[in-house]
Amino acid sequence: MTDFRFADLQLLRYEVPGFELLPLRQKLFVYYLSEAALLGRDILWDQNCKYGLCLRQTLEAIYTHYDGPREDADWQAFVIYLKRTWFSNGIHHHYSYQKFEPGFSKDFFLNEVGKLDAKLLPLQENETKEHLAQELAEIIFNPKVMPKRVNQADGEDLLLTSSCNYYAQGITQAEAEAFYAKLKKDADPQRPPMLGMNSRLERNADGSLYENVWRSGSLYGKAIDRICEMLSKARDYAENDQQTAVIDKLVEFYRTGDLKTFDEYAILWVGETEAEIDFTNGFTEVYGDPLGLKASWEGYVNIIDHEATRRAKALSDNAQWFENHSPVDERFKKRECHGVSAKVINAAILGGDLYPSSAIGINLPNSNWIRAEYGSKSVTIANLTHAYKMEAKGNGMRQEFVIDDATRQLLDSYEDICDDLHTDLHECLGHGSGQLLPGVDADALRAYGSTLEEARADLFGLYYIAHPKLIELGLLPNDEAYKSQYYSYLMNGLLTQMVRIEEGGQIEEAHMRNRALISRWTLANYPDAVQIIEKDGKHYVCVHDYSQLREAFGKLLAEVQRIKSEGDYEAARQLVEEYGIRLDATLHHEIRERYKRLNLAPYKGFINPKYEPVRDDEGNIIDISISYNEAYDEQMLRYSQRYNTL
Ligand code: ZN
């Protein structure tokens, strides 16, 4: 499986549950939308780096025509470099934005390019192979050239020091900011368009600036036209009229590049909530632009997860029951309680900036005024989360950190289902429960507020996950299951979450502080229920009494709700300072060392399933097949060939 684990990366597969059972009409809809989602790949490569596509073609030509020894160290380092480049859609790390250091020699590169047939290379007219090789070698091997894709360092010119391809070379930060400040002044202040999001800023011959808009007939037009062609095919299978209107408006936007049209599209899209299959396709997130204006291209397709959505709904439908039966003081309970139900979906394809590295929850659109007036669609992606969990089962963490086989078995049987349920309880009910006493300021807990808020939601989930009501609602199979959540929660809060913090540091992030607070408060106050014990120089969480733990969580929930409802800043400060922040240096060191020995990849991404039309003798599509056996390099090379648009 070396194909799936290299450098600091690991590739996982995800399955699309129930795809085979969909009617042909829905399969075709997924298929054409997926094609549209894959056709934008080259746009992203060009956005990330001016030389991205040229480099990719050259590296892939070397990869597929190399005939030297496979054990050669240069070759092996070259393969890792190419796999990392594929993963990042460019030559900079997808997370740190730093340029990769090539582990192979410049001579190896020049030599291999020299051996290739010129037809395989992206040569300009009259350009020689030698010239191209030297030009690309400078970009790959000179650490001073394009060192960082997105530079955010305060005080530097963010455009001159970032190598992303959103601004023509030489345009300064001050020039770009002045250009957009002027556009902003002329825009509707109540409903401003997403200025700058779909264009490259360039310079006219007279020195003035203009936007080269990404649309049909202009920059990226070739890719955009092919996307539109697939969207038009998908349109025939849209699930309702609103969805047809969404597709029409998106195509209109791609043709014109008009930002008002984009807002109209976003409003139509956010209002369509009935369809089982949904998608996004377009210029979306702005993290790749140091000025936060230009949106990178991404696309994905999703199918509703009925089972998981039913689960979330079962909770939110019973929100008032949960509120009434919680262990908090009557004065702090909400009289009228509405659960929030987020939609749970499964990804059918990931494309552009969501591939191979993907988010597991997505909330769109990004326009603030549209969110305020029309709301947003929030989804959690169940099959990607599931793939992470499957990986976690086999990665050695449980073997290393869980105390014994019986507990490991408990986790193997129930952790999946309990984890999802705890997240639902936290999101659908926990955050929405409780009320402030009249006159209490919502910000009274100040810097401790968000930690206490997360603790409240987590405790609500921990308390109720052990309640027979969940078995009654058909959400848990028996009264053993909750124990897996209790064990893994405490193990994470007391031990394993420390691996993410550098030695010498302390806990900063609110969710992590909250988990430490709950776990360590329980450890300190309920020593008969839970302890940390040492076996052969290693520390483990040992639970003696699960039912006492439930009592502990209920008690702390009541106290945290009191603190919030009364705005008791001093009590919040004491709880967080005492249990939520500091780390025991010796224990921290031990946990980090044990973790390091597992050699796990900090970053993960996904290999897509492969969809193929099945045709009858006359050439009509009678089915869409799905398969999961494509290798990482095979998929990347296929995409470069089939979805090569620019
Ligand atoms: Zn939360």
XYZ file of C-alpha atoms and ligand atoms in Angstrom:
647
model
C 0.000 0.000 0.000
C 2.976 2.335 -0.473
C 0.845 4.082 -3.037
C -1.377 5.404 -0.248
C 1.154 6.558 2.354
C 4.105 8.854 1.528
C 5.778 11.973 2.965
C 3.309 13.421 5.511
C 0.291 12.230 3.515
C -2.111 9.339 3.342
C -4.840 8.554 0.821
C -8.090 6.913 1.895
C -10.965 5.543 -0.129
C -14.558 6.449 0.579
C -17.623 4.509 -0.461
C -20.887 5.949 -1.766
C -23.500 3.941 0.141
C -26.604 3.065 -1.827
C -25.409 4.361 -5.200
C -26.124 1.033 -6.917
C -29.727 1.146 -5.693
C -30.542 4.573 -7.130
C -32.880 4.727 -10.123
C -31.083 5.303 -13.446
C -32.323 8.866 -13.598
C -30.537 9.776 -10.355
C -27.444 7.831 -11.353
C -27.242 9.837 -14.564
C -27.688 13.059 -12.629
C -24.806 12.129 -10.321
C -22.710 11.058 -13.299
C -23.005 14.271 -15.317
C -22.604 16.483 -12.258
C -19.486 14.461 -11.358
C -18.045 15.014 -14.803
C -18.680 18.737 -14.337
C -16.932 18.577 -10.946
C -13.826 16.934 -12.411
C -13.557 19.239 -15.423
C -12.442 22.211 -13.317
C -9.240 20.543 -12.112
C -6.936 22.400 -14.493
C -8.385 25.759 -13.452
C -7.232 25.126 -9.897
C -3.780 24.000 -11.046
C -3.347 27.243 -12.937
C -4.717 29.327 -10.053
C -2.223 27.752 -7.660
C 0.815 28.382 -9.834
C 1.485 29.947 -13.214
C 3.713 26.995 -14.126
C 1.498 24.326 -12.544
C 0.085 22.755 -15.701
C 3.377 22.911 -17.571
C 5.162 21.257 -14.642
C 2.505 18.594 -14.260
C 2.668 17.578 -17.904
C 6.457 17.370 -17.785
C 6.595 15.406 -14.516
C 3.909 12.997 -15.726
C 5.785 12.446 -19.009
C 8.896 11.479 -17.042
C 6.824 9.247 -14.748
C 5.178 7.298 -17.563
C 8.285 6.935 -19.782
C 11.036 6.291 -17.269
C 12.965 3.133 -18.134
C 15.819 3.284 -15.588
C 16.192 1.163 -12.459
C 13.255 1.437 -10.025
C 15.539 1.191 -6.997
C 17.434 4.330 -8.062
C 17.290 6.867 -5.208
C 16.639 9.807 -7.540
C 13.750 7.987 -9.177
C 12.187 7.099 -5.840
C 12.447 10.668 -4.572
C 11.035 11.898 -7.872
C 7.973 9.644 -7.486
C 7.301 11.000 -4.006
C 7.671 14.549 -5.295
C 5.136 13.913 -8.065
C 2.677 12.266 -5.662
C 2.936 15.253 -3.323
C 2.461 17.617 -6.245
C -0.678 15.751 -7.301
C -1.986 15.930 -3.749
C -1.445 19.703 -3.523
C -2.561 20.481 -7.070
C 0.787 22.189 -7.394
C 4.330 22.364 -6.043
C 3.464 23.957 -2.679
C 2.266 22.118 0.425
C -1.536 22.198 0.601
C -1.527 23.249 4.258
C 1.684 25.170 4.976
C 1.876 26.657 1.436
C 5.669 26.118 1.443
C 7.326 24.910 -1.744
C 8.333 21.245 -1.623
C 11.995 20.394 -1.454
C 12.768 17.954 -4.242
C 14.675 14.945 -2.954
C 16.054 14.158 -6.430
C 18.909 15.856 -8.251
C 18.705 18.546 -10.892
C 20.850 16.375 -13.171
C 18.339 13.559 -12.919
C 15.564 15.946 -13.940
C 17.455 17.544 -16.865
C 18.584 14.148 -18.056
C 15.106 12.617 -17.977
C 13.525 15.561 -19.792
C 16.314 15.288 -22.375
C 15.385 11.671 -23.097
C 11.709 12.437 -23.766
C 10.137 12.801 -27.188
C 9.457 16.537 -27.710
C 5.817 15.735 -28.556
C 5.217 14.732 -24.931
C 6.275 18.126 -23.583
C 4.398 21.443 -23.247
C 6.793 23.290 -25.558
C 5.977 26.798 -26.761
C 6.522 27.562 -30.427
C 10.270 27.453 -31.234
C 11.095 26.450 -27.650
C 13.731 23.729 -27.231
C 13.564 20.877 -24.733
C 16.715 22.211 -23.064
C 15.187 25.621 -22.580
C 12.007 24.200 -21.036
C 14.007 21.864 -18.770
C 16.187 24.725 -17.504
C 13.178 26.983 -16.912
C 11.292 24.343 -14.916
C 14.429 23.271 -13.038
C 14.782 26.828 -11.768
C 11.263 26.654 -10.324
C 11.693 23.213 -8.794
C 15.227 23.507 -7.435
C 15.880 27.163 -6.613
C 14.489 27.682 -3.089
C 14.339 31.459 -3.685
C 11.935 31.136 -6.616
C 8.251 30.945 -5.594
C 9.011 29.857 -2.008
C 5.462 30.323 -0.748
C 2.073 30.105 -2.439
C 0.218 32.281 0.079
C 2.194 34.557 2.366
C 0.290 36.138 5.278
C 3.228 37.632 7.191
C 2.245 41.013 8.562
C 4.258 43.909 7.183
C 5.374 42.344 3.891
C 3.850 42.998 0.476
C 1.546 39.993 0.400
C 1.226 39.916 -3.373
C 4.888 40.295 -4.253
C 5.789 37.553 -1.750
C 3.024 35.085 -2.703
C 3.389 32.946 -5.818
C -0.275 32.116 -6.421
C -1.484 33.111 -9.864
C -4.335 35.487 -9.002
C -2.469 38.698 -9.774
C -0.169 39.401 -12.705
C 3.474 39.576 -11.772
C 4.569 42.914 -10.351
C 1.183 44.112 -9.103
C 1.680 45.334 -5.555
C -0.630 44.844 -2.623
C -1.263 48.587 -2.406
C -2.247 48.764 -6.095
C -4.651 45.833 -5.799
C -6.195 47.164 -2.606
C -6.716 50.580 -4.167
C -8.313 48.965 -7.224
C -10.830 47.025 -5.125
C -11.460 49.867 -2.673
C -12.692 51.900 -5.634
C -14.963 49.090 -6.902
C -16.324 48.649 -3.408
C -17.189 52.335 -3.119
C -19.361 52.061 -6.218
C -21.126 48.860 -5.090
C -24.452 48.529 -3.260
C -23.464 48.716 0.439
C -26.508 46.676 1.549
C -26.015 43.826 -0.899
C -22.412 43.939 -2.115
C -21.339 41.432 -4.775
C -18.317 39.179 -4.158
C -15.913 41.650 -5.766
C -12.856 40.161 -7.408
C -13.796 36.550 -6.805
C -13.839 35.359 -10.428
C -10.965 37.132 -12.146
C -7.232 37.528 -12.426
C -6.038 41.092 -11.867
C -3.816 42.195 -14.755
C -2.078 45.281 -16.126
C -2.861 47.194 -19.313
C -0.125 48.535 -21.583
C -0.678 52.008 -20.064
C 0.009 50.640 -16.572
C -3.594 50.700 -15.336
C -5.175 47.555 -13.861
C -8.110 45.497 -15.132
C -9.848 42.230 -14.295
C -9.392 39.342 -16.706
C -12.647 37.556 -15.895
C -12.903 33.757 -15.716
C -15.774 33.055 -18.080
C -16.739 31.540 -21.384
C -14.658 33.041 -24.197
C -12.100 34.520 -21.814
C -9.586 33.253 -19.237
C -10.323 29.562 -18.409
C -13.093 29.698 -21.038
C -12.142 26.303 -22.483
C -12.572 24.591 -19.145
C -15.716 26.560 -18.336
C -17.363 25.616 -21.643
C -16.799 21.936 -20.987
C -18.195 22.294 -17.465
C -21.289 24.009 -18.909
C -21.714 21.226 -21.440
C -21.869 18.642 -18.636
C -24.162 20.837 -16.534
C -26.537 21.016 -19.494
C -26.570 17.225 -19.736
C -27.196 16.966 -15.994
C -30.051 19.466 -16.316
C -32.260 16.841 -18.018
C -32.223 14.828 -14.793
C -32.667 17.630 -12.240
C -34.971 16.563 -9.423
C -37.270 19.576 -9.402
C -37.910 22.881 -11.174
C -35.947 24.883 -8.647
C -32.903 22.714 -9.272
C -33.294 23.218 -13.022
C -33.341 26.959 -12.381
C -30.179 26.621 -10.258
C -28.331 24.917 -13.114
C -29.564 27.431 -15.684
C -28.433 30.346 -13.536
C -25.028 28.789 -12.915
C -24.500 28.279 -16.646
C -25.553 31.892 -17.229
C -22.975 33.012 -14.677
C -20.236 30.915 -16.272
C -21.092 32.423 -19.673
C -21.157 36.052 -18.521
C -18.982 36.175 -15.410
C -21.485 38.687 -14.016
C -21.360 38.849 -10.201
C -25.013 39.870 -9.834
C -25.922 36.690 -11.679
C -23.727 34.794 -9.250
C -25.682 36.155 -6.286
C -28.958 35.225 -7.988
C -27.564 31.743 -8.479
C -26.519 31.487 -4.801
C -30.014 32.550 -3.684
C -31.670 29.932 -5.904
C -29.209 27.297 -4.717
C -29.680 27.973 -1.008
C -33.458 27.864 -1.455
C -33.423 24.407 -3.029
C -33.684 21.976 -0.107
C -35.929 19.205 -1.403
C -33.684 17.314 -3.817
C -31.875 14.143 -2.723
C -28.881 14.953 -4.901
C -27.170 18.315 -4.586
C -23.919 19.838 -5.798
C -21.633 22.829 -5.806
C -19.538 23.805 -8.797
C -17.530 26.980 -9.091
C -15.266 29.638 -7.622
C -15.847 29.212 -3.912
C -13.227 29.628 -1.154
C -10.698 32.446 -0.887
C -7.988 30.933 1.336
C -5.598 30.696 -1.622
C -5.489 34.476 -2.111
C -3.487 36.453 0.468
C -5.989 39.299 0.064
C -8.966 36.920 0.482
C -10.770 38.019 -2.701
C -10.043 35.485 -5.439
C -11.904 32.187 -5.135
C -10.313 28.887 -6.025
C -12.319 26.505 -8.152
C -13.988 23.519 -6.490
C -16.852 21.154 -7.144
C -18.516 18.213 -5.513
C -21.696 16.171 -5.724
C -23.606 14.691 -2.808
C -26.481 12.354 -2.042
C -28.618 12.647 1.081
C -27.949 10.052 3.795
C -31.527 9.205 4.781
C -30.581 7.090 7.771
C -28.321 9.701 9.338
C -30.704 12.540 8.534
C -33.483 10.532 10.202
C -31.267 10.200 13.282
C -30.680 13.941 13.508
C -34.398 14.534 13.001
C -35.391 12.066 15.730
C -33.388 14.183 18.149
C -34.567 17.588 17.015
C -38.220 16.420 16.967
C -37.804 15.525 20.650
C -35.853 18.619 21.608
C -38.373 19.717 24.243
C -38.389 16.303 25.916
C -34.593 16.379 26.252
C -34.705 19.910 27.606
C -37.354 19.045 30.201
C -35.479 15.979 31.468
C -31.991 17.455 31.663
C -30.312 17.662 35.096
C -30.043 21.460 35.093
C -31.963 23.767 37.401
C -35.528 24.509 36.184
C -34.808 28.245 36.055
C -32.146 27.699 33.386
C -34.254 25.559 31.043
C -35.766 26.781 27.824
C -39.567 26.889 27.713
C -39.743 26.515 23.972
C -37.032 24.476 22.413
C -36.356 23.917 18.696
C -33.696 21.469 17.620
C -31.549 22.343 14.629
C -31.427 19.688 11.980
C -28.419 19.732 9.753
C -28.520 17.622 6.645
C -26.259 14.596 6.545
C -24.964 13.681 3.118
C -22.546 11.348 1.382
C -20.057 12.681 -1.115
C -20.322 11.114 -4.576
C -17.307 12.911 -6.082
C -14.719 15.464 -4.929
C -13.197 17.917 -7.382
C -10.938 20.957 -7.612
C -9.934 22.387 -4.260
C -11.861 19.613 -2.429
C -9.667 16.909 -3.959
C -7.880 14.918 -2.731
C -7.882 16.818 0.576
C -11.468 17.601 1.585
C -13.514 19.308 4.287
C -15.951 17.027 6.174
C -18.514 19.732 6.812
C -19.470 22.490 4.386
C -21.521 25.617 4.946
C -22.344 27.813 1.925
C -22.846 30.339 0.369
C -20.103 32.687 1.557
C -21.846 35.973 0.821
C -22.739 37.548 4.164
C -25.829 39.410 3.051
C -27.246 36.315 1.326
C -26.635 34.293 4.490
C -28.418 36.932 6.553
C -31.412 37.259 4.209
C -31.751 33.733 2.802
C -29.813 31.465 5.168
C -27.205 28.883 4.296
C -26.967 25.169 3.657
C -24.926 23.278 6.204
C -23.959 19.676 5.595
C -21.831 17.057 7.281
C -20.310 14.470 4.991
C -20.918 11.071 6.541
C -18.977 8.792 4.221
C -15.762 10.829 4.519
C -16.048 10.834 8.311
C -16.630 7.101 8.143
C -13.494 6.595 6.049
C -11.458 8.487 8.673
C -12.892 6.280 11.408
C -12.140 3.084 9.525
C -8.570 4.250 9.144
C -8.374 5.112 12.842
C -9.329 1.553 13.745
C -6.360 0.065 12.003
C -3.711 2.727 12.594
C -2.368 1.402 15.922
C -3.742 4.187 18.176
C -6.146 1.855 19.955
C -3.517 -0.827 20.348
C -1.186 1.724 21.913
C -3.511 3.795 24.100
C -6.565 1.705 25.068
C -6.034 -0.126 28.341
C -7.074 -3.691 27.470
C -8.672 -5.999 24.912
C -12.136 -5.885 26.454
C -12.206 -2.085 26.143
C -10.809 -2.235 22.615
C -13.618 -4.591 21.698
C -16.167 -2.220 23.202
C -14.769 0.575 21.022
C -14.665 -1.586 17.918
C -18.327 -2.488 18.364
C -19.862 0.853 19.257
C -17.555 3.815 18.795
C -18.707 4.584 15.261
C -22.372 4.808 16.082
C -21.792 6.573 19.406
C -19.454 9.156 17.925
C -22.015 10.177 15.331
C -24.727 10.261 17.942
C -22.653 12.354 20.316
C -21.972 14.836 17.513
C -25.698 15.013 16.755
C -26.597 15.538 20.410
C -23.934 18.239 20.653
C -24.996 20.061 17.470
C -28.768 19.479 17.260
C -29.590 19.843 20.959
C -26.656 20.810 23.196
C -25.860 24.254 21.813
C -29.544 25.127 21.565
C -30.478 24.138 25.118
C -30.770 26.308 28.206
C -31.423 30.027 28.711
C -29.795 33.028 30.340
C -31.451 34.568 33.377
C -33.063 37.948 32.578
C -30.485 40.709 32.380
C -27.444 38.461 32.005
C -25.039 39.567 29.287
C -24.415 36.838 26.661
C -20.723 37.798 26.665
C -20.342 37.782 30.451
C -17.886 34.857 30.400
C -15.642 36.722 27.930
C -12.506 34.747 26.982
C -13.819 31.649 28.779
C -17.176 31.786 26.990
C -16.428 29.577 24.008
C -14.758 26.848 26.087
C -17.725 26.778 28.468
C -20.144 26.757 25.541
C -18.441 23.729 23.974
C -18.376 22.034 27.376
C -22.104 22.615 27.779
C -22.854 21.006 24.402
C -20.459 18.094 24.984
C -21.840 17.418 28.475
C -25.391 17.471 27.170
C -24.318 14.757 24.728
C -22.386 12.748 27.310
C -25.245 12.840 29.787
C -27.886 11.771 27.272
C -25.900 9.195 25.360
C -26.312 6.943 28.413
C -30.059 7.611 28.671
C -32.570 4.817 27.888
C -34.489 7.355 25.772
C -31.961 6.840 22.968
C -32.598 3.107 22.894
C -36.320 3.809 22.902
C -35.896 6.131 19.889
C -34.015 3.348 18.095
C -30.758 5.329 18.024
C -28.684 2.924 20.134
C -28.798 -0.886 20.164
C -28.377 -1.509 23.925
C -27.222 -0.098 27.265
C -23.575 -1.111 26.742
C -22.922 1.054 23.703
C -22.574 4.404 25.530
C -19.573 3.058 27.455
C -17.465 3.185 24.295
C -18.133 6.925 24.041
C -17.258 7.475 27.695
C -13.985 5.628 27.369
C -12.861 7.231 24.130
C -13.913 10.690 25.299
C -11.855 10.427 28.488
C -8.901 8.853 26.699
C -8.889 11.760 24.262
C -9.401 14.446 26.906
C -6.863 13.039 29.366
C -4.218 11.663 27.018
C -4.324 11.472 23.260
C -5.427 14.977 22.275
C -2.066 16.170 23.636
C -0.290 14.762 20.593
C -1.403 17.794 18.608
C 0.359 20.232 20.922
C 4.085 20.925 20.689
C 6.070 20.113 23.802
C 6.320 23.070 26.148
C 2.993 24.416 24.886
C -0.390 24.535 26.565
C -3.960 23.954 25.408
C -5.294 26.937 23.447
C -8.150 25.830 21.217
C -11.669 25.972 22.746
C -12.817 22.445 21.816
C -9.604 20.988 23.205
C -9.805 23.047 26.393
C -13.366 21.880 26.838
C -12.421 18.197 26.515
C -9.552 18.600 28.982
C -11.825 20.480 31.386
C -14.550 17.827 31.411
C -12.147 14.879 31.603
C -9.869 16.281 34.289
C -12.681 17.632 36.427
C -14.195 14.149 36.390
C -10.850 12.534 37.160
C -10.335 14.852 40.141
C -13.845 14.577 41.562
C -14.775 10.961 40.865
C -11.665 8.893 41.662
C -13.816 5.793 42.244
C -15.128 6.046 38.674
C -11.996 6.812 36.667
C -8.230 6.836 37.200
C -5.054 7.147 35.188
C -2.872 4.121 35.919
C 0.647 3.162 34.903
C 1.547 -0.187 33.314
C 5.120 -0.904 32.187
C 6.006 2.782 32.127
C 2.953 3.733 30.057
C -0.125 5.598 31.272
C -3.691 4.507 30.509
C -7.211 5.603 31.361
C -8.916 3.033 33.589
C -12.691 3.273 34.082
C -14.059 1.487 37.165
C -17.661 2.573 37.116
C -19.493 3.836 34.019
C -22.750 4.669 35.775
C -20.916 6.983 38.172
C -19.444 8.738 35.165
C -22.909 9.547 33.929
C -23.698 11.055 37.307
C -20.514 13.128 37.086
C -21.355 14.461 33.619
C -24.880 15.353 34.758
C -23.542 17.216 37.742
C -20.985 19.165 35.721
C -23.626 19.939 33.079
C -25.833 21.475 35.770
C -22.920 23.571 37.031
C -21.767 24.742 33.598
C -25.345 25.703 32.699
C -25.609 27.633 35.969
C -22.382 29.485 35.189
C -23.646 30.393 31.741
C -27.195 31.283 32.832
C -25.984 33.490 35.689
C -22.961 34.850 33.816
C -20.679 33.766 36.672
C -17.339 34.857 35.209
C -15.275 33.947 38.263
C -16.533 30.357 38.337
C -15.894 29.994 34.597
C -12.379 31.317 35.005
C -11.630 28.906 37.831
C -12.924 25.846 35.978
C -11.035 26.588 32.784
C -7.818 27.674 34.494
C -7.773 24.713 36.825
C -8.658 21.929 34.388
C -8.570 23.158 30.808
C -5.174 24.637 29.999
C -1.963 23.330 31.534
C -0.245 20.103 30.566
C 1.859 17.777 32.692
C 5.230 17.959 30.887
C 6.310 14.384 31.680
C 3.015 12.850 30.620
C 2.880 15.075 27.539
C 6.352 13.907 26.497
C 5.439 10.237 27.009
C 2.240 10.500 24.946
C 4.032 12.330 22.113
C 6.797 9.714 21.991
C 4.320 6.837 21.884
C 2.405 8.603 19.122
C 5.527 9.337 17.071
C 6.457 5.663 17.032
C 3.177 4.892 15.218
C 4.421 6.940 12.232
C 0.957 8.224 11.278
C 0.331 10.705 8.489
C -0.849 14.087 9.750
C -2.667 14.905 6.480
C -5.140 12.756 4.625
C -6.942 12.891 1.337
C -9.324 10.765 -0.715
C -9.272 8.707 -3.868
C -12.533 9.155 -5.792
C -14.710 6.285 -6.933
C -14.840 5.776 -10.696
C -18.153 6.083 -12.562
C -18.593 4.540 -15.990
C -21.615 4.453 -18.292
C -22.825 0.982 -19.229
C -24.301 0.917 -22.758
C -26.555 -1.426 -24.685
C -25.911 -2.516 -28.292
C -27.400 0.708 -29.668
C -25.152 2.812 -27.478
C -27.837 3.937 -25.031
C -26.738 4.323 -21.435
C -28.557 1.666 -19.420
C -26.618 2.000 -16.170
C -23.776 3.847 -14.433
C -21.321 1.540 -12.722
C -19.251 2.553 -9.713
C -15.901 1.024 -8.768
C -13.342 1.609 -6.042
C -10.170 -0.078 -7.221
C -8.291 2.672 -9.013
C -4.774 3.317 -7.698
C -3.740 6.853 -6.733
C -1.330 7.370 -9.644
C -3.746 5.714 -12.056
C -6.513 8.133 -11.050
C -4.271 11.185 -11.283
C -2.968 10.233 -14.721
C -6.478 9.468 -15.958
C -7.713 12.855 -14.734
C -4.809 14.643 -16.424
C -5.724 12.988 -19.684
C -9.496 12.969 -19.609
C -10.144 16.300 -17.889
C -7.315 18.149 -19.553
C -9.017 21.431 -20.445
C -6.469 24.234 -20.552
Zn -19.869 22.887 19.400
